[in-house]
Amino acid sequence: LKGTKIAVSLPGQQVLGRFFDLPPLPAKKVADAIGYEARHQLPIPLEELCWASHVQDALESKVADESSRRILVVAARAAHVRERIAALKTAGIQADCVTSECLALHNALAHEMFDAHDPAGQPAAVCGLDMGAASTNIVVSSPRSVWFRTFGQGGDAFTAQVVRQLG
C-alpha cells in the first residue's frame, strides 16, 4: 500500500532499556549529558549498539532548564538490528523503523487508552502485560512517559511447571 510505513520490533530480551534522571541543566547540554550517562548505564560499548534516547515528561522553555529531566535510553546490539532488517529485506520488505516490543506495546496502549483532546476521565497510567512463549514484557504507560521490564520467563515455563505439578 502506497504511503504505508513498516515498523519492526526486536524481542524485549534483545533490548536494553535504562531510565535515569539528569539534574537541572541548560537544554543545549542535555544531549552530551545523555551520551555520558549512556556510556555508564549500558554494559556494552555504544559503538556496538544502535541506541536512542527520549526525555520523558518534557517541559518547555526556561522551566526545563531549572528542572531535572527523566531520560529513557533504549539500545540493542547493532548485529541484532542488522539481522532483523536483513530478514525483512530478503522477503522484499523495507522497514521504516526498528523498535522494541515494549515500546511497540506502549505506543499501542497510548494510542488506545489516552486521548490528548479529552484528558478528563482517562486513567493516569495503564499497565500492559505481554506474555510470550519465552519471555514476559511489563509496560506501564502514561500519556507522557513509559516504564518497562522484560523477564526471561514466559508461557512455556509456566506450562512446564503446571505439567510437573500435575504429572
Short mmCIF file of N, CA and C in Angstrom, two decimals, residues 11-78:
data_model
loop_
_atom_site.label_atom_id
_atom_site.label_comp_id
_atom_site.label_asym_id
_atom_site.label_seq_id
_atom_site.Cartn_x
_atom_site.Cartn_y
_atom_site.Cartn_z
N PRO A 11 12.73 -8.47 20.04
CA PRO A 11 12.28 -9.06 21.30
C PRO A 11 12.84 -8.28 22.49
N GLY A 12 12.03 -8.20 23.53
CA GLY A 12 12.43 -7.47 24.73
C GLY A 12 13.75 -7.94 25.31
N GLN A 13 14.07 -9.22 25.15
CA GLN A 13 15.32 -9.73 25.70
C GLN A 13 16.54 -9.28 24.91
N GLN A 14 16.35 -8.72 23.73
CA GLN A 14 17.47 -8.21 22.93
C GLN A 14 17.63 -6.70 23.08
N VAL A 15 16.81 -6.08 23.91
CA VAL A 15 16.81 -4.63 24.04
C VAL A 15 17.12 -4.24 25.48
N LEU A 16 18.00 -3.26 25.62
CA LEU A 16 18.31 -2.70 26.93
C LEU A 16 17.53 -1.41 27.09
N GLY A 17 16.84 -1.26 28.18
CA GLY A 17 16.15 -0.02 28.50
C GLY A 17 16.68 0.50 29.83
N ARG A 18 17.11 1.74 29.85
CA ARG A 18 17.62 2.34 31.07
C ARG A 18 16.88 3.65 31.31
N PHE A 19 16.53 3.87 32.56
CA PHE A 19 15.83 5.08 32.98
C PHE A 19 16.71 5.79 34.00
N PHE A 20 16.91 7.09 33.83
CA PHE A 20 17.69 7.85 34.80
C PHE A 20 17.27 9.31 34.76
N ASP A 21 17.66 10.03 35.80
CA ASP A 21 17.34 11.45 35.90
C ASP A 21 18.60 12.26 35.65
N LEU A 22 18.46 13.34 34.90
CA LEU A 22 19.53 14.32 34.74
C LEU A 22 19.22 15.49 35.65
N PRO A 23 20.23 16.07 36.27
CA PRO A 23 19.98 17.24 37.10
C PRO A 23 19.60 18.44 36.23
N PRO A 24 19.11 19.51 36.83
CA PRO A 24 18.80 20.70 36.04
C PRO A 24 20.04 21.18 35.28
N LEU A 25 19.87 21.41 33.98
CA LEU A 25 20.96 21.93 33.16
C LEU A 25 20.37 22.53 31.90
N PRO A 26 21.13 23.41 31.24
CA PRO A 26 20.61 24.05 30.02
C PRO A 26 20.30 23.03 28.93
N ALA A 27 19.28 23.31 28.14
CA ALA A 27 18.83 22.38 27.09
C ALA A 27 19.96 22.02 26.13
N LYS A 28 20.87 22.96 25.86
CA LYS A 28 21.94 22.68 24.90
C LYS A 28 22.95 21.66 25.42
N LYS A 29 22.93 21.36 26.72
CA LYS A 29 23.86 20.39 27.31
C LYS A 29 23.22 19.01 27.53
N VAL A 30 21.93 18.89 27.26
CA VAL A 30 21.22 17.64 27.54
C VAL A 30 21.76 16.48 26.70
N ALA A 31 21.96 16.68 25.40
CA ALA A 31 22.43 15.59 24.53
C ALA A 31 23.78 15.05 24.99
N ASP A 32 24.71 15.93 25.34
CA ASP A 32 26.02 15.48 25.83
C ASP A 32 25.88 14.73 27.14
N ALA A 33 25.02 15.21 28.04
CA ALA A 33 24.82 14.55 29.33
C ALA A 33 24.21 13.16 29.14
N ILE A 34 23.28 13.04 28.19
CA ILE A 34 22.67 11.73 27.91
C ILE A 34 23.73 10.77 27.37
N GLY A 35 24.57 11.22 26.46
CA GLY A 35 25.64 10.38 25.93
C GLY A 35 26.60 9.93 27.03
N TYR A 36 26.94 10.84 27.93
CA TYR A 36 27.82 10.50 29.06
C TYR A 36 27.18 9.42 29.93
N GLU A 37 25.91 9.64 30.29
CA GLU A 37 25.21 8.67 31.14
C GLU A 37 25.02 7.34 30.44
N ALA A 38 24.71 7.37 29.15
CA ALA A 38 24.52 6.13 28.39
C ALA A 38 25.78 5.27 28.43
N ARG A 39 26.94 5.89 28.30
CA ARG A 39 28.21 5.14 28.38
C ARG A 39 28.37 4.44 29.73
N HIS A 40 27.83 5.05 30.78
CA HIS A 40 27.96 4.47 32.12
C HIS A 40 26.81 3.54 32.48
N GLN A 41 25.65 3.74 31.89
CA GLN A 41 24.46 2.94 32.22
C GLN A 41 24.38 1.64 31.43
N LEU A 42 24.92 1.63 30.22
CA LEU A 42 24.81 0.46 29.35
C LEU A 42 26.07 -0.39 29.46
N PRO A 43 25.92 -1.71 29.64
CA PRO A 43 27.08 -2.58 29.85
C PRO A 43 27.85 -2.95 28.59
N ILE A 44 27.46 -2.40 27.46
CA ILE A 44 28.07 -2.69 26.17
C ILE A 44 28.56 -1.37 25.58
N PRO A 45 29.74 -1.35 24.95
CA PRO A 45 30.22 -0.09 24.34
C PRO A 45 29.20 0.46 23.33
N LEU A 46 28.99 1.77 23.36
CA LEU A 46 28.00 2.41 22.49
C LEU A 46 28.29 2.15 21.02
N GLU A 47 29.54 1.93 20.66
CA GLU A 47 29.91 1.69 19.28
C GLU A 47 29.33 0.37 18.75
N GLU A 48 28.97 -0.54 19.64
CA GLU A 48 28.40 -1.84 19.25
C GLU A 48 26.87 -1.82 19.28
N LEU A 49 26.29 -0.67 19.58
CA LEU A 49 24.84 -0.58 19.78
C LEU A 49 24.19 0.36 18.78
N CYS A 50 22.91 0.11 18.54
CA CYS A 50 22.01 1.10 17.96
C CYS A 50 21.21 1.60 19.16
N TRP A 51 21.24 2.88 19.43
CA TRP A 51 20.56 3.38 20.61
C TRP A 51 19.92 4.74 20.35
N ALA A 52 18.95 5.03 21.18
CA ALA A 52 18.25 6.31 21.10
C ALA A 52 17.81 6.70 22.50
N SER A 53 17.49 7.97 22.66
CA SER A 53 17.05 8.46 23.97
C SER A 53 15.80 9.31 23.80
N HIS A 54 15.12 9.48 24.91
CA HIS A 54 13.89 10.29 24.91
C HIS A 54 13.77 10.96 26.28
N VAL A 55 13.46 12.26 26.28
CA VAL A 55 13.19 12.98 27.52
C VAL A 55 11.72 12.78 27.83
N GLN A 56 11.44 12.12 28.96
CA GLN A 56 10.05 11.89 29.35
C GLN A 56 9.54 13.08 30.14
N ASP A 57 8.25 13.32 30.09
CA ASP A 57 7.63 14.45 30.77
C ASP A 57 8.35 15.76 30.46
N ALA A 58 8.69 15.95 29.18
CA ALA A 58 9.46 17.13 28.77
C ALA A 58 8.71 18.42 29.09
N LEU A 59 9.44 19.36 29.63
CA LEU A 59 8.91 20.69 29.93
C LEU A 59 9.39 21.66 28.86
N GLU A 60 8.80 22.82 28.82
CA GLU A 60 9.15 23.82 27.81
C GLU A 60 9.90 24.99 28.43
N SER A 61 10.64 25.70 27.62
CA SER A 61 11.30 26.97 27.91
C SER A 61 12.25 26.91 29.10
N LYS A 62 12.33 28.01 29.83
CA LYS A 62 13.29 28.15 30.93
C LYS A 62 12.98 27.20 32.08
N VAL A 63 11.72 26.83 32.25
CA VAL A 63 11.34 25.89 33.31
C VAL A 63 12.10 24.57 33.13
N ALA A 64 12.30 24.15 31.89
CA ALA A 64 13.02 22.90 31.62
C ALA A 64 14.46 22.99 32.08
N ASP A 65 15.10 24.15 31.90
CA ASP A 65 16.50 24.31 32.32
C ASP A 65 16.66 24.27 33.83
N GLU A 66 15.59 24.55 34.57
CA GLU A 66 15.65 24.60 36.02
C GLU A 66 15.10 23.34 36.68
N SER A 67 14.71 22.35 35.88
CA SER A 67 14.11 21.13 36.40
C SER A 67 14.94 19.92 36.01
N SER A 68 14.87 18.88 36.84
CA SER A 68 15.53 17.64 36.45
C SER A 68 14.74 17.02 35.30
N ARG A 69 15.40 16.18 34.54
CA ARG A 69 14.76 15.53 33.40
C ARG A 69 14.83 14.02 33.56
N ARG A 70 13.72 13.35 33.30
CA ARG A 70 13.66 11.88 33.33
C ARG A 70 13.99 11.41 31.91
N ILE A 71 15.02 10.58 31.78
CA ILE A 71 15.52 10.15 30.48
C ILE A 71 15.31 8.65 30.30
N LEU A 72 14.93 8.26 29.11
CA LEU A 72 14.85 6.86 28.71
C LEU A 72 15.88 6.65 27.61
N VAL A 73 16.74 5.65 27.80
CA VAL A 73 17.68 5.23 26.76
C VAL A 73 17.34 3.80 26.40
N VAL A 74 17.19 3.55 25.10
CA VAL A 74 16.88 2.21 24.59
C VAL A 74 17.99 1.84 23.62
N ALA A 75 18.51 0.61 23.78
CA ALA A 75 19.63 0.18 22.94
C ALA A 75 19.51 -1.30 22.60
N ALA A 76 20.05 -1.64 21.45
CA ALA A 76 20.13 -3.05 21.02
C ALA A 76 21.46 -3.23 20.30
N ARG A 77 21.98 -4.43 20.35
CA ARG A 77 23.21 -4.70 19.61
C ARG A 77 22.95 -4.44 18.13
N ALA A 78 23.88 -3.76 17.50
CA ALA A 78 23.75 -3.44 16.08
C ALA A 78 23.59 -4.71 15.25
#
